[in-house]
Amino acid sequence: MLNALIFDVDGTLADTEAAHRAAFNSAFAQEGMDWHWDEALYTRLLDVSGGKERLLHYWGIRHPEVRDVGGAGVRDTLGRLHELKTAAYEAMVNDGAVSLRPGVLHLIEEAHQAGLHLAIATTTSPVNIAALLRGAIGPDWRQFFGIVEDASTAAIKKPHPMVYLQTLRRLQLPASQCIAFEDSANGLQAARAAGLLTVITPTRFTAAHDFSGALKVLPELQGVTVAKLQAWHTQTAA
Ligand code: XBP
Ligand code: MG
């Protein structure tokens, strides 16, 4: 029996990483830093889930010898940088920079109507989720997503399964009654490690990833109905 759908955010609900990249570069410029992440570099950096973790990883590449910046520890400096980035990203989303991917809103509404539980399991920050879904669904978006696990609740990021294990615990459902939706190899590994069947919709940032073990790899969720998901779920249970 399929009882819940669990959605990743960035790359899955919406193709957001171009906006995230612009927000990171905006923060670097605001701080007068000579860092600039072009699309090729950012695509590689996306192997590190979590904006703060991604910044720390890049700092280690650029300044492996520098552990302190003007007395503020590296983590304090990067924490401020991430706050600037998140503010820039939120402004971009509020200005309409990103929209839900094709078929996503229809599937969410249909699944809600059918009485399935809907949850979010993401490594992004809560501010980003609220900005995206407030704009795409409206201020009452939480009526669809009763459970949200994100960077503020799951400290260890994908591919670790923590965020999915916490989501399943709050759903009070076994993984066998759920399907996860992801866009990246890290996300697939995290969902599979939590025992979840996983539908993948890649973006240009993740098109080259290894999606072995996915239930389906689809260009979009357009045309994916609850009935189709139930049929795919039953076929694997057989
Ligand atoms: C994708 C991520 C996030 C975003 C940036 O999250 O890894 O880090 O790239 O957002 P998802 P933050 O699990 O939804 O694919 O800067 O808030 O981390
Ligand atoms: Mg993602």
Short mmCIF file of C-alpha atoms and ligand atoms in Angstrom, two decimals:
data_model
loop_
_atom_site.label_atom_id
_atom_site.label_comp_id
_atom_site.label_asym_id
_atom_site.label_seq_id
_atom_site.Cartn_x
_atom_site.Cartn_y
_atom_site.Cartn_z
CA MET A 1 0.00 0.00 0.00
CA LEU A 2 1.41 3.40 -1.01
CA ASN A 3 0.68 5.89 1.78
CA ALA A 4 3.20 8.71 1.45
CA LEU A 5 5.28 10.69 -1.04
CA ILE A 6 8.54 12.27 0.19
CA PHE A 7 9.98 15.10 -1.91
CA ASP A 8 13.48 16.52 -2.12
CA VAL A 9 13.44 20.28 -2.82
CA ASP A 10 16.37 21.60 -4.87
CA GLY A 11 16.39 20.12 -8.32
CA THR A 12 13.24 18.07 -7.67
CA LEU A 13 10.35 20.37 -6.72
CA ALA A 14 12.07 23.16 -8.67
CA ASP A 15 15.27 23.60 -10.70
CA THR A 16 16.84 25.98 -8.21
CA GLU A 17 20.61 25.51 -8.42
CA ALA A 18 21.20 28.28 -10.98
CA ALA A 19 19.60 30.68 -8.49
CA HIS A 20 21.61 29.18 -5.59
CA ARG A 21 24.81 29.65 -7.61
CA ALA A 22 23.95 33.29 -8.32
CA ALA A 23 23.20 33.82 -4.63
CA PHE A 24 26.57 32.37 -3.58
CA ASN A 25 28.36 34.65 -6.07
CA SER A 26 26.36 37.63 -4.83
CA ALA A 27 27.49 36.89 -1.26
CA PHE A 28 31.14 36.62 -2.36
CA ALA A 29 30.87 40.00 -4.12
CA GLN A 30 29.18 41.62 -1.09
CA GLU A 31 32.10 40.47 1.06
CA GLY A 32 34.65 41.72 -1.50
CA MET A 33 36.01 38.20 -2.00
CA ASP A 34 37.69 37.14 -5.25
CA TRP A 35 35.68 33.89 -5.30
CA HIS A 36 33.42 33.17 -8.28
CA TRP A 37 31.69 29.86 -8.88
CA ASP A 38 31.01 29.33 -12.61
CA GLU A 39 28.51 26.67 -13.67
CA ALA A 40 31.15 23.98 -14.32
CA LEU A 41 32.78 24.48 -10.88
CA TYR A 42 29.41 24.70 -9.12
CA THR A 43 28.25 21.48 -10.78
CA ARG A 44 31.27 19.74 -9.21
CA LEU A 45 30.75 21.47 -5.84
CA LEU A 46 27.17 20.17 -5.75
CA ASP A 47 28.69 16.79 -4.87
CA VAL A 48 28.83 18.35 -1.38
CA SER A 49 25.29 18.67 -0.03
CA GLY A 50 24.50 21.67 2.14
CA GLY A 51 25.53 25.26 1.40
CA LYS A 52 27.63 25.64 4.55
CA GLU A 53 29.38 22.33 3.94
CA ARG A 54 29.96 23.35 0.31
CA LEU A 55 31.56 26.65 1.43
CA LEU A 56 33.81 24.88 3.96
CA HIS A 57 34.85 22.34 1.29
CA TYR A 58 35.76 25.15 -1.13
CA TRP A 59 37.63 27.08 1.58
CA GLY A 60 39.72 23.97 2.13
CA ILE A 61 40.57 23.92 -1.58
CA ARG A 62 41.43 27.64 -1.83
CA HIS A 63 42.99 28.29 1.57
CA PRO A 64 44.01 24.97 3.14
CA GLU A 65 46.59 26.79 5.28
CA VAL A 66 44.23 29.50 6.59
CA ARG A 67 42.26 28.44 9.63
CA ASP A 68 41.39 31.92 11.00
CA VAL A 69 40.26 35.11 9.24
CA GLY A 70 40.79 38.30 11.25
CA GLY A 71 40.16 36.53 14.53
CA ALA A 72 36.78 35.14 13.43
CA GLY A 73 37.11 31.40 12.96
CA VAL A 74 36.61 30.02 9.47
CA ARG A 75 33.21 28.67 10.49
CA ASP A 76 32.07 32.11 11.73
CA THR A 77 33.22 33.72 8.48
CA LEU A 78 31.53 31.08 6.37
CA GLY A 79 28.41 31.25 8.57
CA ARG A 80 28.07 34.95 7.78
CA LEU A 81 28.73 34.28 4.11
CA HIS A 82 25.95 31.68 4.11
CA GLU A 83 23.54 34.13 5.78
CA LEU A 84 24.24 36.67 3.02
CA LYS A 85 23.75 33.96 0.40
CA THR A 86 20.45 32.80 1.91
CA ALA A 87 19.15 36.38 2.00
CA ALA A 88 20.14 36.86 -1.66
CA TYR A 89 18.52 33.55 -2.65
CA GLU A 90 15.30 34.36 -0.78
CA ALA A 91 15.12 37.72 -2.58
CA MET A 92 15.63 36.01 -5.95
CA VAL A 93 12.89 33.46 -5.23
CA ASN A 94 10.53 36.20 -4.02
CA ASP A 95 11.23 37.99 -7.32
CA GLY A 96 10.07 34.89 -9.20
CA ALA A 97 13.48 33.48 -10.17
CA VAL A 98 12.34 29.87 -9.85
CA SER A 99 9.10 27.98 -10.40
CA LEU A 100 8.00 24.40 -9.72
CA ARG A 101 9.06 21.87 -12.34
CA PRO A 102 6.41 20.60 -14.80
CA GLY A 103 3.83 18.27 -13.25
CA VAL A 104 4.95 18.83 -9.65
CA LEU A 105 2.03 20.96 -8.48
CA HIS A 106 -0.51 18.68 -10.15
CA LEU A 107 0.97 15.57 -8.50
CA ILE A 108 1.07 17.28 -5.08
CA GLU A 109 -2.57 18.37 -5.37
CA GLU A 110 -3.74 14.97 -6.69
CA ALA A 111 -1.86 13.04 -3.98
CA HIS A 112 -3.26 15.35 -1.29
CA GLN A 113 -6.77 14.82 -2.64
CA ALA A 114 -6.19 11.05 -2.66
CA GLY A 115 -5.32 11.16 1.03
CA LEU A 116 -1.61 10.35 0.70
CA HIS A 117 0.75 11.90 3.25
CA LEU A 118 3.21 14.39 1.72
CA ALA A 119 6.58 15.22 3.27
CA ILE A 120 9.76 17.13 2.42
CA ALA A 121 13.25 15.76 3.06
CA THR A 122 15.93 18.25 1.99
CA THR A 123 19.43 19.48 2.87
CA THR A 124 18.49 23.09 2.07
CA SER A 125 17.65 25.76 4.62
CA PRO A 126 14.06 26.26 5.87
CA VAL A 127 14.01 29.86 4.61
CA ASN A 128 14.52 28.58 1.07
CA ILE A 129 11.68 26.05 1.29
CA ALA A 130 9.20 28.62 2.60
CA ALA A 131 10.14 31.18 -0.06
CA LEU A 132 9.78 28.64 -2.88
CA LEU A 133 6.48 27.09 -1.74
CA ARG A 134 4.90 30.34 -0.56
CA GLY A 135 5.43 31.71 -4.05
CA ALA A 136 4.47 28.52 -5.90
CA ILE A 137 1.51 27.30 -3.80
CA GLY A 138 0.60 30.20 -1.53
CA PRO A 139 0.96 31.12 2.16
CA ASP A 140 -0.96 27.97 3.17
CA TRP A 141 1.53 25.56 1.51
CA ARG A 142 1.92 23.69 4.79
CA GLN A 143 -1.56 22.24 4.27
CA PHE A 144 0.06 19.95 1.69
CA PHE A 145 3.34 19.20 3.46
CA GLY A 146 2.60 18.22 7.04
CA ILE A 147 6.18 17.09 7.64
CA VAL A 148 9.33 19.00 6.67
CA GLU A 149 12.83 17.78 7.54
CA ASP A 150 15.60 20.13 6.38
CA ALA A 151 19.08 21.53 7.14
CA SER A 152 17.79 22.87 10.47
CA THR A 153 16.57 19.46 11.69
CA ALA A 154 18.96 16.96 10.07
CA ALA A 155 22.57 17.89 10.81
CA ILE A 156 24.19 15.20 8.70
CA LYS A 157 23.54 15.86 5.00
CA LYS A 158 22.80 13.54 2.07
CA PRO A 159 24.05 11.00 1.01
CA HIS A 160 23.66 10.17 4.73
CA PRO A 161 20.07 8.92 5.21
CA MET A 162 19.43 10.99 8.40
CA VAL A 163 16.89 13.37 6.83
CA TYR A 164 14.90 10.46 5.35
CA LEU A 165 15.05 8.37 8.53
CA GLN A 166 13.74 11.34 10.53
CA THR A 167 10.98 11.90 7.97
CA LEU A 168 9.88 8.24 8.13
CA ARG A 169 9.89 8.38 11.93
CA ARG A 170 7.60 11.43 11.90
CA LEU A 171 5.34 9.84 9.27
CA GLN A 172 5.15 6.73 11.44
CA LEU A 173 5.22 4.68 8.25
CA PRO A 174 7.61 1.97 7.03
CA ALA A 175 9.72 2.89 3.98
CA SER A 176 7.84 0.17 2.06
CA GLN A 177 4.68 2.33 2.09
CA CYS A 178 6.42 5.41 0.66
CA ILE A 179 8.10 6.70 -2.52
CA ALA A 180 10.86 9.34 -2.54
CA PHE A 181 11.49 11.89 -5.31
CA GLU A 182 15.03 13.11 -5.96
CA ASP A 183 17.28 14.74 -8.61
CA SER A 184 20.83 13.77 -7.58
CA ALA A 185 23.07 10.81 -6.77
CA ASN A 186 23.51 12.02 -3.18
CA GLY A 187 19.74 12.19 -2.81
CA LEU A 188 19.23 8.76 -4.35
CA GLN A 189 21.85 7.23 -2.06
CA ALA A 190 20.28 8.83 1.02
CA ALA A 191 16.76 7.67 0.10
CA ARG A 192 17.90 4.15 -0.83
CA ALA A 193 19.88 3.85 2.42
CA ALA A 194 16.60 4.59 4.22
CA GLY A 195 14.97 1.74 2.26
CA LEU A 196 12.91 3.97 -0.04
CA LEU A 197 11.84 3.37 -3.63
CA THR A 198 13.04 6.50 -5.43
CA VAL A 199 11.88 8.30 -8.59
CA ILE A 200 14.59 10.47 -10.14
CA THR A 201 14.05 13.59 -12.28
CA PRO A 202 17.58 14.86 -13.11
CA THR A 203 18.47 18.47 -13.93
CA ARG A 204 21.35 19.67 -16.12
CA PHE A 205 23.43 19.84 -12.92
CA THR A 206 22.90 16.12 -12.19
CA ALA A 207 22.35 14.61 -15.66
CA ALA A 208 25.72 12.82 -15.53
CA HIS A 209 25.11 11.23 -12.11
CA ASP A 210 24.80 7.48 -11.52
CA PHE A 211 21.16 6.66 -10.80
CA SER A 212 21.56 2.89 -10.42
CA GLY A 213 18.90 1.58 -8.04
CA ALA A 214 16.29 4.21 -8.92
CA LEU A 215 12.70 3.01 -9.33
CA LYS A 216 12.38 5.27 -12.40
CA VAL A 217 14.52 7.97 -14.05
CA LEU A 218 12.20 10.47 -15.78
CA PRO A 219 12.82 13.78 -17.58
CA GLU A 220 9.97 15.39 -15.62
CA LEU A 221 7.08 14.45 -13.29
CA GLN A 222 4.67 15.70 -15.97
CA GLY A 223 2.04 12.96 -16.45
CA VAL A 224 3.06 11.06 -13.30
CA THR A 225 -0.24 10.32 -11.53
CA VAL A 226 -1.03 8.71 -8.19
CA ALA A 227 -2.40 5.71 -10.12
CA LYS A 228 0.92 5.31 -11.96
CA LEU A 229 2.88 5.55 -8.72
CA GLN A 230 0.63 2.96 -7.09
CA ALA A 231 1.10 0.62 -10.08
CA TRP A 232 4.92 1.03 -10.01
CA HIS A 233 4.87 0.52 -6.23
CA THR A 234 2.75 -2.68 -6.55
CA GLN A 235 4.98 -4.06 -9.32
CA THR A 236 8.04 -3.81 -7.08
CA ALA A 237 6.21 -5.26 -4.08
CA ALA A 238 5.17 -8.31 -6.15
C1 XBP B 1 20.39 20.84 -2.35
C2 XBP B 1 21.53 21.30 -1.56
C3 XBP B 1 21.45 22.64 -0.89
C4 XBP B 1 21.35 23.74 -1.95
C5 XBP B 1 21.74 25.09 -1.37
O1 XBP B 1 19.40 20.47 -1.41
O2 XBP B 1 22.49 20.56 -1.39
O3 XBP B 1 22.65 22.80 -0.18
O4 XBP B 1 22.30 23.45 -2.99
O5 XBP B 1 20.90 25.40 -0.27
P1 XBP B 1 18.33 19.29 -1.75
P2 XBP B 1 21.57 25.81 1.16
O6 XBP B 1 18.58 18.22 -0.70
O7 XBP B 1 16.99 19.95 -1.64
O8 XBP B 1 18.61 18.79 -3.17
O9 XBP B 1 22.60 26.87 0.85
O10 XBP B 1 20.42 26.32 2.00
O11 XBP B 1 22.18 24.54 1.68
MG MG B 2 18.10 17.84 -4.76
#
